[in-house]
Tab-separated table of C-alpha atoms and ligand atoms in Angstrom:
chain	number	residue	atom	x	y	z
A	1	MET	CA	-12.350	-24.597	4.971
A	2	TRP	CA	-13.995	-24.172	8.369
A	3	ILE	CA	-16.391	-21.568	6.961
A	4	LYS	CA	-18.837	-22.823	4.367
A	5	ARG	CA	-19.655	-19.933	2.055
A	6	ARG	CA	-23.178	-19.510	0.772
A	7	LYS	CA	-23.379	-20.395	-2.906
A	8	SER	CA	-24.192	-17.147	-4.666
A	9	ARG	CA	-24.458	-16.512	-8.377
A	10	VAL	CA	-21.617	-14.669	-10.079
A	11	ILE	CA	-21.835	-11.106	-11.369
A	12	LYS	CA	-19.039	-8.874	-12.603
A	13	VAL	CA	-18.209	-5.302	-11.653
A	14	GLY	CA	-15.847	-4.210	-14.388
A	15	ASN	CA	-13.297	-7.005	-14.574
A	16	VAL	CA	-13.863	-8.161	-10.982
A	17	PRO	CA	-16.014	-11.270	-10.541
A	18	ILE	CA	-18.214	-11.287	-7.469
A	19	GLY	CA	-19.958	-14.233	-5.846
A	20	GLY	CA	-19.641	-17.962	-6.384
A	21	ASP	CA	-16.219	-19.259	-5.365
A	22	ASN	CA	-14.481	-15.971	-6.139
A	23	PRO	CA	-12.533	-14.350	-3.308
A	24	ILE	CA	-14.517	-11.989	-1.119
A	25	VAL	CA	-13.853	-8.599	-2.657
A	26	VAL	CA	-12.678	-5.643	-0.574
A	27	GLN	CA	-14.115	-2.294	-1.484
A	28	SER	CA	-14.097	1.202	-0.113
A	29	MET	CA	-15.561	4.601	-0.831
A	30	THR	CA	-13.776	7.872	-1.420
A	31	ASN	CA	-14.513	10.780	0.902
A	32	THR	CA	-13.327	13.469	-1.485
A	33	PHE	CA	-15.726	15.607	-3.523
A	34	THR	CA	-16.123	13.632	-6.743
A	35	GLU	CA	-16.337	16.988	-8.513
A	36	ASP	CA	-12.708	17.481	-7.438
A	37	LEU	CA	-11.057	15.260	-10.021
A	38	LYS	CA	-7.486	15.607	-8.787
A	39	SER	CA	-8.189	14.757	-5.143
A	40	THR	CA	-10.521	11.915	-6.040
A	41	VAL	CA	-8.019	10.281	-8.399
A	42	ALA	CA	-5.237	10.752	-5.825
A	43	GLN	CA	-7.297	9.085	-3.125
A	44	ILE	CA	-8.298	6.163	-5.353
A	45	LYS	CA	-4.634	5.625	-6.200
A	46	GLU	CA	-3.898	5.467	-2.461
A	47	LEU	CA	-6.681	2.914	-2.119
A	48	GLU	CA	-5.315	0.858	-5.003
A	49	ARG	CA	-1.906	0.873	-3.341
A	50	VAL	CA	-3.270	-0.815	-0.220
A	51	GLY	CA	-5.221	-3.377	-2.229
A	52	CYS	CA	-8.713	-1.909	-2.623
A	53	GLU	CA	-10.434	-3.952	-5.339
A	54	ILE	CA	-13.509	-1.863	-6.125
A	55	VAL	CA	-14.066	1.796	-5.334
A	56	ARG	CA	-17.315	3.673	-4.891
A	57	VAL	CA	-17.663	7.402	-5.355
A	58	ALA	CA	-20.569	9.638	-4.382
A	59	VAL	CA	-22.361	11.185	-7.343
A	60	PRO	CA	-24.469	14.015	-5.969
A	61	SER	CA	-24.240	16.296	-9.027
A	62	VAL	CA	-23.975	16.365	-12.813
A	63	GLU	CA	-20.402	17.590	-12.473
A	64	ALA	CA	-19.527	14.509	-10.405
A	65	ALA	CA	-21.104	12.201	-13.008
A	66	GLU	CA	-19.236	14.015	-15.789
A	67	ASN	CA	-15.981	13.213	-13.966
A	68	ILE	CA	-16.559	9.438	-14.092
A	69	PRO	CA	-14.792	8.817	-17.432
A	70	LEU	CA	-11.942	11.130	-16.408
A	71	ILE	CA	-11.448	9.300	-13.120
A	72	LYS	CA	-11.663	5.919	-14.824
A	73	LYS	CA	-8.894	6.881	-17.211
A	74	GLU	CA	-6.511	7.314	-14.272
A	75	ILE	CA	-7.338	4.252	-12.168
A	76	THR	CA	-7.167	0.484	-12.587
A	77	ILE	CA	-9.956	-0.784	-10.312
A	78	PRO	CA	-13.677	-0.755	-11.171
A	79	LEU	CA	-15.652	2.306	-10.174
A	80	ILE	CA	-19.166	2.291	-8.723
A	81	ALA	CA	-21.313	5.412	-8.688
A	82	ASP	CA	-23.329	5.929	-5.523
A	83	ILE	CA	-26.567	7.765	-6.155
A	84	HIS	CA	-29.340	8.957	-3.926
A	85	PHE	CA	-32.546	10.863	-4.680
A	86	ASP	CA	-31.966	11.635	-8.371
A	87	TYR	CA	-32.566	8.874	-10.906
A	88	LYS	CA	-31.224	11.100	-13.682
A	89	LEU	CA	-27.788	11.055	-12.033
A	90	ALA	CA	-27.969	7.266	-11.972
A	91	ILE	CA	-28.692	7.166	-15.701
A	92	LEU	CA	-26.010	9.757	-16.434
A	93	SER	CA	-23.461	7.774	-14.383
A	94	ILE	CA	-24.291	4.663	-16.389
A	95	GLU	CA	-23.922	6.585	-19.642
A	96	LYS	CA	-20.604	8.008	-18.452
A	97	GLY	CA	-19.187	4.523	-18.025
A	98	ALA	CA	-19.536	3.636	-14.326
A	99	ASP	CA	-18.793	-0.075	-13.847
A	100	GLY	CA	-21.753	-0.352	-11.530
A	101	ILE	CA	-24.168	1.817	-9.616
A	102	ARG	CA	-25.474	1.681	-6.113
A	103	ILE	CA	-28.994	2.893	-5.460
A	104	ASN	CA	-31.630	2.576	-2.804
A	105	PRO	CA	-34.874	2.118	-4.769
A	106	GLY	CA	-36.713	3.628	-1.802
A	107	ASN	CA	-35.219	7.086	-2.233
A	108	ILE	CA	-34.738	7.504	-5.956
A	109	GLY	CA	-38.089	9.113	-6.713
A	110	GLY	CA	-40.537	6.244	-7.164
A	111	MET	CA	-40.566	2.854	-8.852
A	112	ASP	CA	-41.304	4.295	-12.316
A	113	LYS	CA	-37.951	6.121	-12.043
A	114	VAL	CA	-36.276	2.907	-10.861
A	115	ARG	CA	-37.628	1.272	-14.023
A	116	GLU	CA	-35.777	3.840	-16.152
A	117	VAL	CA	-32.537	3.218	-14.269
A	118	ILE	CA	-32.944	-0.537	-14.793
A	119	LYS	CA	-33.449	0.044	-18.519
A	120	ALA	CA	-30.223	2.072	-18.765
A	121	ALA	CA	-28.234	-0.506	-16.764
A	122	ASN	CA	-29.631	-3.328	-18.891
A	123	GLU	CA	-28.646	-1.582	-22.113
A	124	ARG	CA	-25.037	-1.299	-20.907
A	125	SER	CA	-24.983	-4.616	-19.024
A	126	ILE	CA	-23.774	-3.037	-15.811
A	127	PRO	CA	-24.710	-4.355	-12.386
A	128	ILE	CA	-26.728	-2.520	-9.776
A	129	ARG	CA	-26.182	-2.802	-6.073
A	130	ILE	CA	-29.490	-2.433	-4.308
A	131	GLY	CA	-28.886	-0.993	-0.874
A	132	VAL	CA	-31.597	-1.252	1.733
A	133	ASN	CA	-31.261	0.616	5.008
A	134	THR	CA	-33.441	0.745	8.089
A	135	GLY	CA	-33.544	4.521	7.668
A	136	SER	CA	-35.424	4.426	4.369
A	137	LEU	CA	-37.898	1.569	4.424
A	138	PRO	CA	-41.148	1.856	2.440
A	139	LYS	CA	-44.161	3.121	4.434
A	140	GLU	CA	-46.269	-0.012	3.924
A	141	ILE	CA	-43.509	-2.215	5.316
A	142	LEU	CA	-42.961	0.082	8.286
A	143	ASN	CA	-46.709	0.018	8.951
A	144	LYS	CA	-46.725	-3.770	8.772
A	145	TYR	CA	-43.875	-4.256	11.256
A	146	GLY	CA	-44.380	-1.098	13.297
A	147	ARG	CA	-40.628	-0.349	13.353
A	148	PRO	CA	-37.496	-0.862	11.264
A	149	CYS	CA	-36.424	-4.441	12.022
A	150	ASP	CA	-34.661	-7.363	10.405
A	151	GLU	CA	-37.843	-8.803	8.842
A	152	ALA	CA	-38.705	-5.382	7.442
A	153	LEU	CA	-35.250	-5.053	5.852
A	154	ALA	CA	-35.339	-8.536	4.344
A	155	GLU	CA	-38.888	-8.155	3.051
A	156	THR	CA	-38.009	-4.821	1.443
A	157	ALA	CA	-34.939	-6.283	-0.264
A	158	LEU	CA	-36.940	-9.270	-1.511
A	159	SER	CA	-39.694	-7.018	-2.850
A	160	TYR	CA	-37.092	-4.962	-4.773
A	161	MET	CA	-35.566	-8.182	-6.042
A	162	LYS	CA	-38.931	-9.245	-7.429
A	163	PHE	CA	-39.481	-5.825	-8.999
A	164	PHE	CA	-36.096	-5.930	-10.739
A	165	GLU	CA	-36.619	-9.515	-11.880
A	166	ASP	CA	-40.058	-8.636	-13.247
A	167	GLU	CA	-38.280	-5.961	-15.286
A	168	GLY	CA	-35.973	-8.669	-16.659
A	169	PHE	CA	-32.972	-7.539	-14.592
A	170	ILE	CA	-30.853	-10.049	-12.670
A	171	ASN	CA	-27.425	-8.384	-12.780
A	172	MET	CA	-27.553	-7.265	-9.161
A	173	LYS	CA	-26.216	-7.626	-5.673
A	174	PHE	CA	-27.781	-6.533	-2.409
A	175	SER	CA	-26.829	-4.932	0.840
A	176	LEU	CA	-29.039	-4.837	3.920
A	177	LYS	CA	-27.896	-2.585	6.673
A	178	GLY	CA	-29.509	-1.921	10.005
A	179	SER	CA	-28.533	0.546	12.650
A	180	ASP	CA	-27.034	-2.189	14.808
A	181	ILE	CA	-25.222	-5.487	14.384
A	182	LYS	CA	-28.114	-7.681	15.501
A	183	THR	CA	-30.598	-6.230	12.999
A	184	THR	CA	-28.033	-6.318	10.196
A	185	VAL	CA	-27.005	-9.915	10.853
A	186	LEU	CA	-30.560	-11.234	11.214
A	187	ALA	CA	-31.768	-9.354	8.122
A	188	ASN	CA	-28.896	-10.677	6.017
A	189	LYS	CA	-29.496	-14.224	7.223
A	190	LEU	CA	-33.165	-13.983	6.291
A	191	PHE	CA	-32.392	-12.535	2.880
A	192	ALA	CA	-29.491	-14.900	2.155
A	193	SER	CA	-31.677	-17.939	2.721
A	194	SER	CA	-34.243	-16.697	0.187
A	195	CYS	CA	-32.134	-16.090	-2.924
A	196	ASP	CA	-28.697	-16.582	-4.446
A	197	TYR	CA	-27.798	-13.001	-5.369
A	198	PRO	CA	-24.386	-11.836	-4.166
A	199	ILE	CA	-24.450	-9.845	-0.942
A	200	HIS	CA	-22.323	-6.860	0.013
A	201	ILE	CA	-21.762	-6.725	3.743
A	202	GLY	CA	-20.723	-4.050	6.186
A	203	ILE	CA	-21.806	-2.339	9.364
A	204	THR	CA	-23.008	1.081	8.395
A	205	GLU	CA	-21.667	4.187	10.120
A	206	ALA	CA	-19.572	2.010	12.414
A	207	GLY	CA	-17.651	4.925	13.919
A	208	THR	CA	-14.091	6.086	14.426
A	209	VAL	CA	-11.066	3.852	13.806
A	210	LEU	CA	-11.046	1.896	17.056
A	211	SER	CA	-14.758	1.523	17.756
A	212	GLY	CA	-15.603	1.209	14.061
A	213	ALA	CA	-13.039	-1.500	13.446
A	214	VAL	CA	-14.201	-3.455	16.500
A	215	LYS	CA	-17.890	-3.113	15.599
A	216	SER	CA	-17.167	-4.058	11.992
A	217	ALA	CA	-15.053	-7.031	12.983
A	218	ALA	CA	-17.850	-8.280	15.226
A	219	GLY	CA	-20.692	-7.747	12.731
A	220	ILE	CA	-18.862	-8.664	9.537
A	221	GLY	CA	-17.178	-11.563	11.339
A	222	ILE	CA	-20.549	-13.068	12.322
A	223	LEU	CA	-21.876	-12.732	8.768
A	224	LEU	CA	-18.749	-14.247	7.268
A	225	TYR	CA	-18.907	-17.119	9.723
A	226	GLU	CA	-22.474	-17.706	8.532
A	227	GLY	CA	-21.064	-17.937	5.002
A	228	ILE	CA	-22.625	-14.623	3.971
A	229	GLY	CA	-20.750	-11.915	2.092
A	230	ASP	CA	-19.340	-11.615	-1.421
A	231	THR	CA	-18.011	-8.069	-1.122
A	232	VAL	CA	-17.163	-6.201	2.036
A	233	ARG	CA	-16.708	-2.638	3.128
A	234	VAL	CA	-15.642	-1.492	6.554
A	235	SER	CA	-17.160	1.959	7.098
A	236	LEU	CA	-15.011	4.181	9.266
A	237	SER	CA	-14.856	7.867	10.072
A	238	ALA	CA	-11.262	7.850	8.853
A	239	HIS	CA	-9.188	7.818	5.690
A	240	PRO	CA	-10.713	5.103	3.465
A	241	LYS	CA	-7.392	3.304	3.102
A	242	ILE	CA	-7.789	2.300	6.751
A	243	GLU	CA	-11.131	0.751	5.798
A	244	VAL	CA	-9.325	-1.421	3.253
A	245	LYS	CA	-6.654	-2.466	5.723
A	246	VAL	CA	-9.241	-3.378	8.374
A	247	ALA	CA	-11.322	-5.313	5.830
A	248	PHE	CA	-8.325	-7.414	4.801
A	249	LYS	CA	-7.457	-7.989	8.445
A	250	ILE	CA	-10.963	-9.272	9.168
A	251	LEU	CA	-10.910	-11.560	6.133
A	252	SER	CA	-7.419	-12.884	6.758
A	253	SER	CA	-8.016	-13.423	10.480
A	254	LEU	CA	-10.865	-15.762	9.479
A	255	GLY	CA	-8.759	-17.479	6.841
A	256	LEU	CA	-10.913	-16.141	3.990
A	257	ARG	CA	-8.197	-14.095	2.272
A	258	ASN	CA	-4.480	-14.239	2.518
A	259	TYR	CA	-3.309	-10.765	1.729
A	260	GLY	CA	-0.361	-8.546	2.466
A	261	VAL	CA	1.966	-8.264	5.415
A	262	ASP	CA	0.876	-9.657	8.738
A	263	VAL	CA	2.806	-7.857	11.466
A	264	ILE	CA	3.030	-9.923	14.636
A	265	SER	CA	4.110	-7.668	17.468
A	266	CYS	CA	4.202	-8.290	21.193
A	267	PRO	CA	2.047	-6.302	23.647
A	268	THR	CA	5.263	-5.193	25.435
A	269	CYS	CA	5.822	-5.459	29.165
A	270	GLY	CA	8.249	-4.271	31.833
A	271	ARG	CA	11.117	-5.946	29.971
A	272	CYS	CA	10.674	-3.886	26.831
A	273	GLN	CA	13.273	-1.148	26.519
A	274	ILE	CA	12.287	0.169	23.086
A	275	ASP	CA	9.299	2.073	21.719
A	276	LEU	CA	7.807	-1.034	20.182
A	277	PRO	CA	4.318	0.324	19.265
A	278	LYS	CA	6.003	3.097	17.246
A	279	ILE	CA	8.357	0.665	15.500
A	280	ALA	CA	5.594	-1.858	14.712
A	281	LEU	CA	3.450	0.922	13.213
A	282	GLU	CA	6.375	2.252	11.216
A	283	VAL	CA	7.025	-1.220	9.816
A	284	GLU	CA	3.332	-1.775	9.035
A	285	GLU	CA	3.057	1.523	7.172
A	286	ALA	CA	6.277	1.000	5.240
A	287	LEU	CA	4.943	-2.339	4.020
A	288	GLU	CA	1.323	-1.426	3.263
A	289	HIS	CA	1.932	-1.711	-0.487
A	290	ILE	CA	2.857	-5.405	-0.299
A	291	LYS	CA	0.045	-7.533	-1.705
A	292	VAL	CA	1.347	-11.083	-1.250
A	293	PRO	CA	1.239	-12.661	2.197
A	294	VAL	CA	4.411	-12.220	4.234
A	295	SER	CA	4.633	-12.619	8.025
A	296	VAL	CA	6.753	-10.164	9.950
A	297	ALA	CA	7.523	-10.239	13.667
A	298	VAL	CA	8.469	-7.185	15.694
A	299	MET	CA	9.262	-8.269	19.251
A	300	GLY	CA	10.185	-6.286	22.314
A	301	CYS	CA	12.834	-8.353	24.070
A	302	ALA	CA	14.984	-11.452	24.107
A	303	VAL	CA	12.565	-13.525	26.266
A	304	ASN	CA	9.881	-14.535	23.727
A	305	GLY	CA	11.101	-12.296	20.967
A	306	PRO	CA	13.566	-14.517	19.142
A	307	GLY	CA	11.184	-17.481	19.399
A	308	GLU	CA	8.281	-15.597	17.838
A	309	ALA	CA	10.431	-13.765	15.355
A	310	SER	CA	11.943	-16.977	14.109
A	311	PHE	CA	8.512	-18.359	13.089
A	312	ALA	CA	7.849	-15.398	10.826
A	313	ASP	CA	9.254	-14.934	7.316
A	314	VAL	CA	11.230	-11.983	8.666
A	315	GLY	CA	11.568	-10.744	12.196
A	316	ILE	CA	13.353	-8.445	14.561
A	317	ALA	CA	13.623	-8.879	18.313
A	318	ALA	CA	15.112	-6.238	20.575
A	319	ALA	CA	18.171	-7.204	22.575
A	320	GLY	CA	19.400	-4.265	24.622
A	321	ASP	CA	19.729	-1.348	22.262
A	322	LYS	CA	20.176	-3.628	19.216
A	323	PHE	CA	17.829	-5.824	17.206
A	324	ILE	CA	18.426	-9.476	16.369
A	325	PHE	CA	17.433	-9.967	12.758
A	326	PHE	CA	15.832	-13.211	11.541
A	327	VAL	CA	15.031	-14.447	8.056
A	328	ASN	CA	13.121	-17.719	7.728
A	329	GLY	CA	13.938	-18.597	11.294
A	330	LYS	CA	17.672	-17.978	11.030
A	331	VAL	CA	19.610	-15.212	12.781
A	332	VAL	CA	21.334	-13.177	10.115
A	333	GLY	CA	22.637	-10.270	12.133
A	334	LYS	CA	22.270	-7.703	14.894
A	335	PHE	CA	21.610	-4.072	13.983
A	336	ASP	CA	20.623	-0.776	15.502
A	337	GLU	CA	16.985	0.360	15.176
A	338	LYS	CA	17.270	2.377	11.976
A	339	GLU	CA	19.268	-0.236	10.131
A	340	ALA	CA	17.087	-3.096	11.407
A	341	ILE	CA	13.917	-1.414	10.102
A	342	GLU	CA	15.500	-0.558	6.746
A	343	ARG	CA	16.769	-4.115	6.306
A	344	LEU	CA	13.410	-5.527	7.396
A	345	VAL	CA	11.532	-3.502	4.773
A	346	LYS	CA	14.004	-4.441	2.026
A	347	GLU	CA	13.924	-8.117	2.959
A	348	VAL	CA	10.105	-8.219	2.934
A	349	GLU	CA	10.062	-6.497	-0.464
A	350	ARG	CA	12.548	-9.090	-1.743
A	351	ILE	CA	10.465	-12.008	-0.408
A	352	ALA	CA	7.277	-10.473	-1.837
A	353	ASN	CA	8.912	-10.093	-5.258
A	354	GLU	CA	10.077	-13.666	-5.149
A	355	LYS	CA	6.586	-14.896	-4.204
A	356	GLU	CA	4.998	-12.786	-6.948
A	357	ASN	CA	7.399	-14.159	-9.546
A	358	GLU	CA	6.722	-17.714	-8.359
A	359	SER	CA	2.984	-17.182	-8.752
A	360	VAL	CA	3.299	-15.952	-12.380
A	361	SER	CA	5.859	-18.538	-13.494
B	1	SF4	FE1	7.520	-8.573	27.162
B	1	SF4	FE2	9.482	-9.528	25.680
B	1	SF4	FE3	7.098	-10.753	25.632
B	1	SF4	FE4	7.379	-8.371	24.458
B	1	SF4	S1	8.418	-10.276	23.864
B	1	SF4	S2	5.734	-8.980	25.869
B	1	SF4	S3	8.816	-7.364	25.814
B	1	SF4	S4	8.489	-10.596	27.370
């Protein structure tokens, strides 16, 4: 492995182990009102379908906390309650069966309130993610450094770590997020070298799909290369299932996870006579439920197309108004667009089934 992962201790969120040699876990957060049970469950099911492994929901009200057991009944992945400002909602979420909670000790109403949350989490043996952001650093630390910076973030996280440990609580992971990549990376490096707690990584408020994915890939990619990161979330102003897809893409492009369909498609050029971007997207979306790794090529012409397509598990390469169809490097036919796409999807599903069966037998 060209990336040497930091050795972190293992905690569990529900049935998902985090840290140590466990795979880096992909998580996301719903953007529905948690009070709206139906929409929230529907969105989590969509996230499950594309491989999300842990989901976080906002809990801004008693009604949202009351929905936790009802949501959990309908889903299969662990659920984390995200709480700000009100420690009572954190305790209620724990009592209602959240698999973990995420708090920022700096905005929950004082350290005596944090103590009560710790007590409740300890009683139920559920982990807490401690999130530290440049936007909510304690006054004394801000005074010391004069501005929110990487040292300030790391020192704050370490001081919370000590507080929690002094309370006898070690079932925790941390996230340190700055307003830019540099601060986030440097803060995480500082923190990571000072303890072995698992770290959740992400670039906060990264932006819309394109700029957010690029920013996240840069920031998360640097952290992963440094061996840092046990869970990951890509934050995007978009449907959260795109966050999951981007997260897996980042991890698989670095060789850290091998998940789902990898669509190799050409950039197109003056030789391309088909609407390749549309077809590649259509194929990608039709195969977003596949969890085992399968490579698929969608190529625009007969120049490089057949070559590339033949290296993939399944591939199509345009030739005039038809598509040459490849399976495991062998030409198996020539079809029109509709039939080629339908056959491609079916063939990938068949290969994925076969691979899944192999892995359980
Ligand atoms: Fe152009 Fe063909 Fe290469 Fe696509 S595969 S970029 S259409 S030459």
